[in-house]
Amino acid sequence: MPASLQGDLQPAIYRFKLGGFEVASILDGKSMREGLHPNFGANASAAEVHALARANNIDSNRFEHPYIPTLVNTGKQLVLFDAGNGALRREHEPLRNRLPDGQLVEHMAKAGYRPEDVDVIVLTHGHPDHIGGLIEGGKVVFPNARYVFGAAEFDFWKRGENVREARKFNRELFMRICVPLADRSSFIKPGDEVVPGIHAVDAAGHSPGLLAFHIESEGKRFMLTADTCTQYVIAVQRPEWYFDMDDDKDKAVATRQRILDMAATERLFVGGFHFPFPGIGWVEKAQGGYRFVPHSYQFNL
Ligand SMILES: [Zn+2]
């Protein structure tokens, strides 16, 4: 009897040591999307985007869009960066065909973490795929956590001015999910410390107050870039190309260039929320832009 075909099997949790901290990438889910162009590179030609895709051995039309929250155990506190999609797809009709069911809690369990273990949840920004997993069926998913928001991001969504048409439903979600958590939240600005070893970095553009985070323990450094670059080839190699989900396109371009330059110059170990799982590696300068070099075994030694 030949062995039967078993179907795809892909990793969903990855944990490594960063000095005295433990860091875990946890896959919340993935979407498959059509139209690499014009989702990416609306200010370039389709031919240019397709050529870059081909040169990097990725499909020139369909693309995988993963969602990767990060857990950092500092030894004193368990800090979760972003909550993934949660039950958004099931609970909100407009998102039915856009987002996957969030599997963060299920995959955290496989890595040995319970929702009640999480002490702090840091929201890099207020887009649905980052806040959706905070609440399910009207109840908080992580019962013991306090929340940390970027002050500029929280104010933007709460005030509700200049929200572009495509983000109107996002604003409703933010009012429903995040605003009721305000009394258990603290509000930070770039440069502020979250817990010892973790500091916020300005990454505004993709959203009005997007924050990246610099994480350091015993001289080992890791920069969580969140949604600064939303695709590991296109957004990194051509940071000047627009991405349709960036709320302020020109600011997002300037932020990409600044953060990629910092990552390449300082040889920072980086994580990207929408990079291929486990979403971690390095950025190096390359012809005309930068290049993402995935992690292999450097942090296993
Ligand atoms: Zn995102």
PDB file of N, CA and C in Angstrom, residues 4-12 27 30 32 62 64 103 107 110:
ATOM      1  N   SER A   4      -0.698   7.363   2.084  1.00  0.00           N
ATOM      2  CA  SER A   4      -1.694   8.298   1.552  1.00  0.00           C
ATOM      3  C   SER A   4      -1.193   9.736   1.668  1.00  0.00           C
ATOM      4  N   LEU A   5      -1.717  10.584   0.777  1.00  0.00           N
ATOM      5  CA  LEU A   5      -1.357  12.002   0.837  1.00  0.00           C
ATOM      6  C   LEU A   5      -1.971  12.613   2.098  1.00  0.00           C
ATOM      7  N   GLN A   6      -1.224  13.429   2.814  1.00  0.00           N
ATOM      8  CA  GLN A   6      -1.688  13.935   4.112  1.00  0.00           C
ATOM      9  C   GLN A   6      -2.087  15.399   4.093  1.00  0.00           C
ATOM     10  N   GLY A   7      -1.807  16.106   3.007  1.00  0.00           N
ATOM     11  CA  GLY A   7      -2.127  17.543   2.967  1.00  0.00           C
ATOM     12  C   GLY A   7      -0.979  18.380   3.514  1.00  0.00           C
ATOM     13  N   ASP A   8      -1.105  19.684   3.296  1.00  0.00           N
ATOM     14  CA  ASP A   8      -0.048  20.608   3.741  1.00  0.00           C
ATOM     15  C   ASP A   8       0.114  20.560   5.258  1.00  0.00           C
ATOM     16  N   LEU A   9       1.336  20.730   5.701  1.00  0.00           N
ATOM     17  CA  LEU A   9       1.600  20.845   7.128  1.00  0.00           C
ATOM     18  C   LEU A   9       2.607  21.972   7.287  1.00  0.00           C
ATOM     19  N   GLN A  10       2.203  23.023   7.990  1.00  0.00           N
ATOM     20  CA  GLN A  10       3.072  24.193   8.083  1.00  0.00           C
ATOM     21  C   GLN A  10       3.224  24.621   9.529  1.00  0.00           C
ATOM     22  N   PRO A  11       4.407  25.129   9.896  1.00  0.00           N
ATOM     23  CA  PRO A  11       4.626  25.522  11.288  1.00  0.00           C
ATOM     24  C   PRO A  11       3.791  26.740  11.671  1.00  0.00           C
ATOM     25  N   ALA A  12       3.375  26.800  12.946  1.00  0.00           N
ATOM     26  CA  ALA A  12       2.549  27.914  13.415  1.00  0.00           C
ATOM     27  C   ALA A  12       3.098  28.526  14.706  1.00  0.00           C
ATOM     28  N   LEU A  27       1.487  32.108  14.827  1.00  0.00           N
ATOM     29  CA  LEU A  27       0.685  32.375  13.628  1.00  0.00           C
ATOM     30  C   LEU A  27      -0.802  32.429  13.996  1.00  0.00           C
ATOM     31  N   LYS A  30      -3.765  33.058   7.948  1.00  0.00           N
ATOM     32  CA  LYS A  30      -3.278  33.618   6.688  1.00  0.00           C
ATOM     33  C   LYS A  30      -4.462  33.871   5.775  1.00  0.00           C
ATOM     34  N   MET A  32      -5.272  34.340   1.526  1.00  0.00           N
ATOM     35  CA  MET A  32      -4.734  34.282   0.169  1.00  0.00           C
ATOM     36  C   MET A  32      -5.406  35.383  -0.613  1.00  0.00           C
ATOM     37  N   ARG A  62      -1.178  36.125  -7.204  1.00  0.00           N
ATOM     38  CA  ARG A  62      -1.687  35.732  -5.880  1.00  0.00           C
ATOM     39  C   ARG A  62      -0.596  35.915  -4.830  1.00  0.00           C
ATOM     40  N   GLU A  64       0.248  35.431  -0.403  1.00  0.00           N
ATOM     41  CA  GLU A  64      -0.146  34.985   0.925  1.00  0.00           C
ATOM     42  C   GLU A  64       0.084  36.137   1.903  1.00  0.00           C
ATOM     43  N   GLN A 103      -6.484  32.061  15.058  1.00  0.00           N
ATOM     44  CA  GLN A 103      -6.088  30.828  15.759  1.00  0.00           C
ATOM     45  C   GLN A 103      -5.027  31.108  16.820  1.00  0.00           C
ATOM     46  N   HIS A 107      -2.996  28.278  19.004  1.00  0.00           N
ATOM     47  CA  HIS A 107      -1.567  28.075  18.764  1.00  0.00           C
ATOM     48  C   HIS A 107      -0.727  28.460  19.982  1.00  0.00           C
ATOM     49  N   LYS A 110      -0.530  25.469  22.215  1.00  0.00           N
ATOM     50  CA  LYS A 110       0.461  24.474  21.790  1.00  0.00           C
ATOM     51  C   LYS A 110       1.857  24.852  22.261  1.00  0.00           C
TER      52      LYS A 110
END
